[in-house]
Short mmCIF file of C-alpha atoms and ligand atoms in Angstrom, two decimals:
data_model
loop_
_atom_site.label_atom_id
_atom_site.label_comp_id
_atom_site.label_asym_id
_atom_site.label_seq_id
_atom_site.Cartn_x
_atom_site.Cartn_y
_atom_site.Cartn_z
CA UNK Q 22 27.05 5.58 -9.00
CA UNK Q 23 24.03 3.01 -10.18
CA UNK Q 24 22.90 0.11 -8.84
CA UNK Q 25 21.52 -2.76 -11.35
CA UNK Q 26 19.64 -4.72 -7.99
CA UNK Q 27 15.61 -4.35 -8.06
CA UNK Q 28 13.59 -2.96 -5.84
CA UNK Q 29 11.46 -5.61 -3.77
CA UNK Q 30 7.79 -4.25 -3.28
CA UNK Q 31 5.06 -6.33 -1.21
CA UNK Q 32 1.58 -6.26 -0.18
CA UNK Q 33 -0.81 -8.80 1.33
CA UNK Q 34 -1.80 -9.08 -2.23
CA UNK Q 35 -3.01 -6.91 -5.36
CA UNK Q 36 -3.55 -3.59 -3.83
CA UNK Q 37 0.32 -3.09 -3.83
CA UNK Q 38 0.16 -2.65 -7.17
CA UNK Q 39 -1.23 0.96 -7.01
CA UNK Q 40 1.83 1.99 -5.48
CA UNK Q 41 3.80 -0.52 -8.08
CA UNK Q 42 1.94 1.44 -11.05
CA UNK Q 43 3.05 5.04 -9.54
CA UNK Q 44 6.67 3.78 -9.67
CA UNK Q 45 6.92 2.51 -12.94
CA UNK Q 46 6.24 6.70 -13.38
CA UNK Q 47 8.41 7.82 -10.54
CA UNK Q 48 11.50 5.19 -10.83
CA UNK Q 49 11.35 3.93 -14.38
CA UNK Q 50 14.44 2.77 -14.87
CA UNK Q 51 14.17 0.04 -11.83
CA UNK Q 52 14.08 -3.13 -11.43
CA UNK Q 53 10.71 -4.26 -9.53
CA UNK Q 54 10.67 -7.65 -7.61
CA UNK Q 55 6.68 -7.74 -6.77
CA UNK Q 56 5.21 -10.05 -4.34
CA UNK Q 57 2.09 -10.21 -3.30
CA UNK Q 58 0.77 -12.34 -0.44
CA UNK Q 59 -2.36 -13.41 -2.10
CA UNK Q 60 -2.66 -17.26 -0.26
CA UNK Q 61 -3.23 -15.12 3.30
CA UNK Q 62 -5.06 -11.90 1.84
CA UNK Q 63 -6.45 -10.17 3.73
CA UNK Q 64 -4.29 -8.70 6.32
CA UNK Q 65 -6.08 -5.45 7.57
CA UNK Q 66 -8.54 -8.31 9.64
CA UNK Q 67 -5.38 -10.07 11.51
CA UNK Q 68 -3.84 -9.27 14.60
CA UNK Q 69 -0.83 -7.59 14.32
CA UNK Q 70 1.00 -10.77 15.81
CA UNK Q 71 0.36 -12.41 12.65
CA UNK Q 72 0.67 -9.57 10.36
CA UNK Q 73 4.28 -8.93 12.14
CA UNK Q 74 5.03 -12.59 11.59
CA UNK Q 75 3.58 -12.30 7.55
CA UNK Q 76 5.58 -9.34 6.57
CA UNK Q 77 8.99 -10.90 8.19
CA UNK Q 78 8.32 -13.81 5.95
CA UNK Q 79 7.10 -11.50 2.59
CA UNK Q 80 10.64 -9.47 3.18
CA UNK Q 81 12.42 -12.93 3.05
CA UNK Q 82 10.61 -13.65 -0.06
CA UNK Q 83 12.03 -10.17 -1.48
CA UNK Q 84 15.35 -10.48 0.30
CA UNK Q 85 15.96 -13.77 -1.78
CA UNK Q 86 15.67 -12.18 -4.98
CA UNK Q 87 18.80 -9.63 -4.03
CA UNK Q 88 16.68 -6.54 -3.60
CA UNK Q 89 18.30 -3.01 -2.67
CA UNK Q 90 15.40 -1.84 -1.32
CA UNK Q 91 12.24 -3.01 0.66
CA UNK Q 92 8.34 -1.00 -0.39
CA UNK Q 93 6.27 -2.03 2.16
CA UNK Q 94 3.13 -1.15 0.11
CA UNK Q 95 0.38 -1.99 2.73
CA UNK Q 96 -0.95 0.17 5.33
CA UNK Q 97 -1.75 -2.68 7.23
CA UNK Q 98 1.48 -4.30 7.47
CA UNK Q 99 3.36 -0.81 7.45
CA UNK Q 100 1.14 0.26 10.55
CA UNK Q 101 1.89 -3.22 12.29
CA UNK Q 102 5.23 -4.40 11.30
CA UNK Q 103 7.09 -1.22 10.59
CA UNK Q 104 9.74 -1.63 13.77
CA UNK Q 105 10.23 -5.33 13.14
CA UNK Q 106 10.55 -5.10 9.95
CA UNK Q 107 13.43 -2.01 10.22
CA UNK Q 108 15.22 -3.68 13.36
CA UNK Q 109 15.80 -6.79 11.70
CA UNK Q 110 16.75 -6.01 8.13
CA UNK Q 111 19.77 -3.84 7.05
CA UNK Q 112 18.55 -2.59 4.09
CA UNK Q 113 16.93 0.76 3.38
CA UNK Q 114 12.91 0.17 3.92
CA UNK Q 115 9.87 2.02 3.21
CA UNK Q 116 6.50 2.09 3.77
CA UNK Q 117 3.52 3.72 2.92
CA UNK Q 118 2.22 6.05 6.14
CA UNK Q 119 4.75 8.61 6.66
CA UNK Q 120 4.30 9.93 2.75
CA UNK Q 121 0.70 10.34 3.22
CA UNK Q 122 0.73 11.74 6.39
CA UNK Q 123 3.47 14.54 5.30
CA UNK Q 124 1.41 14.95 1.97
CA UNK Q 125 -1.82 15.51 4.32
CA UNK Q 126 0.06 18.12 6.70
CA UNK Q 127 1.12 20.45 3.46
CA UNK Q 128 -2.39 19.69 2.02
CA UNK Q 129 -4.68 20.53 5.09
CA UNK Q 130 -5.92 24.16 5.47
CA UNK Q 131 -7.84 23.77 8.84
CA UNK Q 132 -6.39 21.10 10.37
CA UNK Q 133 -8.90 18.54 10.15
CA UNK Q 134 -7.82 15.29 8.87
CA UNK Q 135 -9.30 12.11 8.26
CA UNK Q 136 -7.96 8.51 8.03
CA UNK Q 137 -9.92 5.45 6.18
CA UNK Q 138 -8.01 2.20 6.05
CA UNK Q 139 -8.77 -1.29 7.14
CA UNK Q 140 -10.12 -2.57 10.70
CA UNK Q 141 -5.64 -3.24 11.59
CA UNK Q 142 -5.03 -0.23 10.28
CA UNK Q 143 -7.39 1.68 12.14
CA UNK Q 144 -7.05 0.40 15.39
CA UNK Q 145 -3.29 -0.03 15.56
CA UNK Q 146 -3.35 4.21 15.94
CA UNK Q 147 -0.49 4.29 13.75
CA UNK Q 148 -1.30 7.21 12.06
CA UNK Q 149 -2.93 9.74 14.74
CA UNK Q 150 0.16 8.91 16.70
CA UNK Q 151 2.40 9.79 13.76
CA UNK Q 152 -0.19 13.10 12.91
CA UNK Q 153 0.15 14.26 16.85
CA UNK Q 154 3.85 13.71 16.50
CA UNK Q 155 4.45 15.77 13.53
CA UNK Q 156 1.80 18.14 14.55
CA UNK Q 157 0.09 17.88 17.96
CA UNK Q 158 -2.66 20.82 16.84
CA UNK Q 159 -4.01 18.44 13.85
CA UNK Q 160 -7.40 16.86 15.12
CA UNK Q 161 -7.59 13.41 13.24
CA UNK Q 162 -10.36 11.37 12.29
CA UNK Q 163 -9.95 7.87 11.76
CA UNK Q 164 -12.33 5.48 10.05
CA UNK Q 165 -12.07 1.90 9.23
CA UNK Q 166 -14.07 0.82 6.13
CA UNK Q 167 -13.42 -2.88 5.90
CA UNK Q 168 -15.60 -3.36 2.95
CA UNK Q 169 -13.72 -1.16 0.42
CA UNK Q 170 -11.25 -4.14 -0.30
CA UNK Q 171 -13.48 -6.79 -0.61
CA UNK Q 172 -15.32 -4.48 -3.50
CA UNK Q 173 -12.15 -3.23 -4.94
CA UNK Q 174 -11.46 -6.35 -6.00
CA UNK Q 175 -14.30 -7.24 -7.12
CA UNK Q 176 -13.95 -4.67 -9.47
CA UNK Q 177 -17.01 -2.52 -8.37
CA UNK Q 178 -15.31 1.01 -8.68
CA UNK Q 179 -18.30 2.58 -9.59
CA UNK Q 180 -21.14 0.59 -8.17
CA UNK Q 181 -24.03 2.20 -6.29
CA UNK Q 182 -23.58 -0.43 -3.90
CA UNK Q 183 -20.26 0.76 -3.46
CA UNK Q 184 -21.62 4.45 -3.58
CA UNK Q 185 -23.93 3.23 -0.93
CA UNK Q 186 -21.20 1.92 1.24
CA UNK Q 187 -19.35 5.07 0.65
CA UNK Q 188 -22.52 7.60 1.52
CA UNK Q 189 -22.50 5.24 4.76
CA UNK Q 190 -18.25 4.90 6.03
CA UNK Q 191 -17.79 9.03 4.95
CA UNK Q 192 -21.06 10.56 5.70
CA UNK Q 193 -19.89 12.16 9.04
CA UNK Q 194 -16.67 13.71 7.69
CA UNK Q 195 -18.63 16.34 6.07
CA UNK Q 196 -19.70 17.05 9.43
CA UNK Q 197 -16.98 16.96 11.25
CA UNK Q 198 -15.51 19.77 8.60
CA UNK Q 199 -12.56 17.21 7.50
CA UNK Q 200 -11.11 19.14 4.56
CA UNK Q 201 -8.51 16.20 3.81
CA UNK Q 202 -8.63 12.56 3.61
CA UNK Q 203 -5.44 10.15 3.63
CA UNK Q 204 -6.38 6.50 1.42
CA UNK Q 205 -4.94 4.81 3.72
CA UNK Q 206 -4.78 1.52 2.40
CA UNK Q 207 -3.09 0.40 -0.95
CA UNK Q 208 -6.80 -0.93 -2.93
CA UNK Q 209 -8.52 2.65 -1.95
CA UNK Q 210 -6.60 4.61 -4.80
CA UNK Q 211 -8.58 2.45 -7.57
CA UNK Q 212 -11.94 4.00 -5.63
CA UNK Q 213 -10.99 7.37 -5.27
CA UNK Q 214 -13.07 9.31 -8.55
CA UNK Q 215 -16.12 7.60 -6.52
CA UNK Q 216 -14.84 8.99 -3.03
CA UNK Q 217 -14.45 12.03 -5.14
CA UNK Q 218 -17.66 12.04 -6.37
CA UNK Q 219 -19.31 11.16 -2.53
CA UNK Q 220 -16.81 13.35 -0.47
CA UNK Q 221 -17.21 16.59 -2.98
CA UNK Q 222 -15.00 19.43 -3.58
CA UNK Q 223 -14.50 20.53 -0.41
CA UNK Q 224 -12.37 17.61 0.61
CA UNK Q 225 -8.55 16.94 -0.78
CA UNK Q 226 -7.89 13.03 -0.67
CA UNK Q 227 -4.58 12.22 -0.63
CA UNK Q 228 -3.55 9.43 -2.25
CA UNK Q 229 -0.48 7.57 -0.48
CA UNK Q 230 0.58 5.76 -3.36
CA UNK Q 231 1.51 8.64 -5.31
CA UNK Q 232 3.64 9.96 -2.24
CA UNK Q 233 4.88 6.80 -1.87
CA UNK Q 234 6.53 6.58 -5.09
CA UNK Q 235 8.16 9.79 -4.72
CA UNK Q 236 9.70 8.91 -1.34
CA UNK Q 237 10.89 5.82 -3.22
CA UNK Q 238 12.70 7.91 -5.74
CA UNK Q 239 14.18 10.50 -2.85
CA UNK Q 240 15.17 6.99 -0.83
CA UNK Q 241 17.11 5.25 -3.88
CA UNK Q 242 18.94 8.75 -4.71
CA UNK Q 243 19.52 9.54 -1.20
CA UNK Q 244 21.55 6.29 -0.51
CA UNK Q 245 23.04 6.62 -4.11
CA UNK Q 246 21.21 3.53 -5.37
CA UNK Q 247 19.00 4.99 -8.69
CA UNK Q 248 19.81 2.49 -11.57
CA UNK Q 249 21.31 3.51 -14.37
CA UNK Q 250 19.00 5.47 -16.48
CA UNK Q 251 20.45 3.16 -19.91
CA UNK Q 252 18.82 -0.18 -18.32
CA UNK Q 253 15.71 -1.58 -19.56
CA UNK Q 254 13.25 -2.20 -16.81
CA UNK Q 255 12.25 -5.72 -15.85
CA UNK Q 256 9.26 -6.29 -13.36
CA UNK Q 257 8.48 -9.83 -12.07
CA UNK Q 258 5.36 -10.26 -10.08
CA UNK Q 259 5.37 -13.03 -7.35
CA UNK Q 260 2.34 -14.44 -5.42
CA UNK Q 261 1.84 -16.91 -2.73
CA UNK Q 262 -1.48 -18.15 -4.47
CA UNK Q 263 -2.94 -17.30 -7.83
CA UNK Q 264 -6.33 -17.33 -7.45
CA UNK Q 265 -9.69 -17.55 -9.96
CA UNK Q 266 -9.63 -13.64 -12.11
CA UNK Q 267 -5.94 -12.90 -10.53
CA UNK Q 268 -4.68 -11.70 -13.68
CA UNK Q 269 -7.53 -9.45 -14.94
CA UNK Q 270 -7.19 -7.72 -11.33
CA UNK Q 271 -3.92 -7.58 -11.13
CA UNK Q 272 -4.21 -5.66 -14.11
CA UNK Q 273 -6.60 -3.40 -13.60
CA UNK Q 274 -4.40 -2.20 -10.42
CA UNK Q 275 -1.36 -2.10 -12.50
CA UNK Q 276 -3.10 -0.50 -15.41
CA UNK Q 277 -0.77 -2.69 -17.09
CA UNK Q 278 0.17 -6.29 -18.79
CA UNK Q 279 1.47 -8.04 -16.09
CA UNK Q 280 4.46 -9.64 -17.60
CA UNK Q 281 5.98 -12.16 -15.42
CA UNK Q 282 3.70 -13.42 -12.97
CA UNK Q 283 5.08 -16.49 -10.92
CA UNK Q 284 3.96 -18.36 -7.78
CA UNK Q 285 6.74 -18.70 -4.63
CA UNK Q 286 6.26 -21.60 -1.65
CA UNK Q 287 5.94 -19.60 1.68
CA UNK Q 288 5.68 -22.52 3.27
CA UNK Q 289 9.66 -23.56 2.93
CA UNK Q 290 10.24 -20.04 5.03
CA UNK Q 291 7.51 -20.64 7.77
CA UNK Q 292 10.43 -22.96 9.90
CA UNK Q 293 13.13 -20.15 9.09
CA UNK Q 294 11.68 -17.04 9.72
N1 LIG B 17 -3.49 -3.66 0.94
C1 LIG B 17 -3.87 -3.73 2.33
C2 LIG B 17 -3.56 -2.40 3.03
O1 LIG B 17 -3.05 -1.47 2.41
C3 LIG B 17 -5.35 -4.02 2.49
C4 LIG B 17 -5.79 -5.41 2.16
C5 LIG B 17 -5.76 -6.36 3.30
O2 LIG B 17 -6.62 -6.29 4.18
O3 LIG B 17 -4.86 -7.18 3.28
O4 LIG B 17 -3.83 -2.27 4.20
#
């Protein structure tokens, strides 16, 4: 059986598109609905009130557009808005933790893992409480690096500034003998030869959009909804704001053209949500 409906993917704005590019790999016959919440970027410095409140609204958004499936492709609102999310929609819905984390567990060799995401991500716990539940001997190691984003998309990938900030947010997971390190937010992926680079050898980083693709792909085939491998793919990208340079960053994420970009009202759903 195939299913012709897309696949709905948000973020709170660009660095969904990481996980977006790893699909077009994984999936590539689907459909892609895209939409990324660019008017309210950033999440990962909200409460998770509001972020709860913003990825209700960014499903609507999706759920108009007759998606199969939901990609929750921020940590942020993942960590936050997970349960809400899966309690009120009946669709099948993914996000981007549990990949990573089961990607970390086969990865790890000593059981020292660390976390970097943003300052939400961090201090929701979301992911040492997932970590202790699917292994209570892993020791975890959070860190929140809230300026990663900010010089992700300003395209600094391999800035020393960036370096610097790196040599600063990672410089005790070396001594705390971390041999793995999730990305645990969806802009990280674009930094990680310059994590590489700053972490060393000696430390595996996993990189949750990959896994999150994957589980995408087990998801759709799982609930017999793979399209049909005959249809040619169409991607639309929606925003809720299209800011100065939104293309060019867009597509450096993507590592693609990005051909249908559009912007949606999120006002009209505020009232209905
Ligand atoms: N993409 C978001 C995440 O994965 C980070 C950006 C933001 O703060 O909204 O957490």
């Amino acid at each position: 059986m195939s299913n012709a409906k897309p696949v709905g993917v948000f973020d709170s704005g660009v660095g969904g598109l990481t996980v977006v590019k790893e699909m077009l790999a994984a999936v590539p016959n689907e459909h892609i609905v895209y939409f990324g919440d660019t008017a309210r970027v950033p999440y990962g410095t909200k409460s998770a009130r509001v972020v709860r409140e913003f990825a209700l609204q960014d499903a609507q958004i999706l759920l108009k557009h007759d998606v199969k499936m939901i990609v929750v492709a921020c940590h942020t609102a993942t960590s936050m808005a997970m349960d809400v999310l899966t309690e009120r929609f009946d669709l099948p819905i993914i996000g981007v933790v549990e990949p990573g984390i089961k990607a970390a567990l086969e990865a790890t060799k000593n059981g020292k893992v660390g976390v970097i995401g943003t300052r939400s991500t961090i201090s929701s716990g979301t992911y040492p409480k997932l970590l202790a539940e699917a292994n209570s001997e892993i020791e975890v190691f959070p860190q929140a690096c809230p300026l990663f984003v900010p010089l992700a998309e300003e395209g600094w990938l391999d800035h020393d500034i960036t370096k610097q900030v790196a040599h600063i947010y990672l410089g005790s997971f070396q001594e705390y003998q971390v041999d793995t390190i999730i990305l645990g937010c969806t802009h990280y992926p674009l930094l990680k030869p310059l994590l590489n680079q700053v972490l060393g050898p000696s430390i595996t980083l996993i990189d949750s959009a990959e896994e999150t693709a994957k589980a995408v792909q087990l998801m759709l085939s799982k609930h017999a909804l793979l399209a049909d491998s005959s249809q040619r793919a169409r991607h639309r990208y929606l925003v809720s704001d299209i800011p100065h340079q939104f293309r060019q960053i867009g597509e450096q994420f993507l590592g693609q053209q990005l051909e249908s970009l559009s912007q949606v009202d999120i006002d009209s759903l505020i009232q209905t949500v």
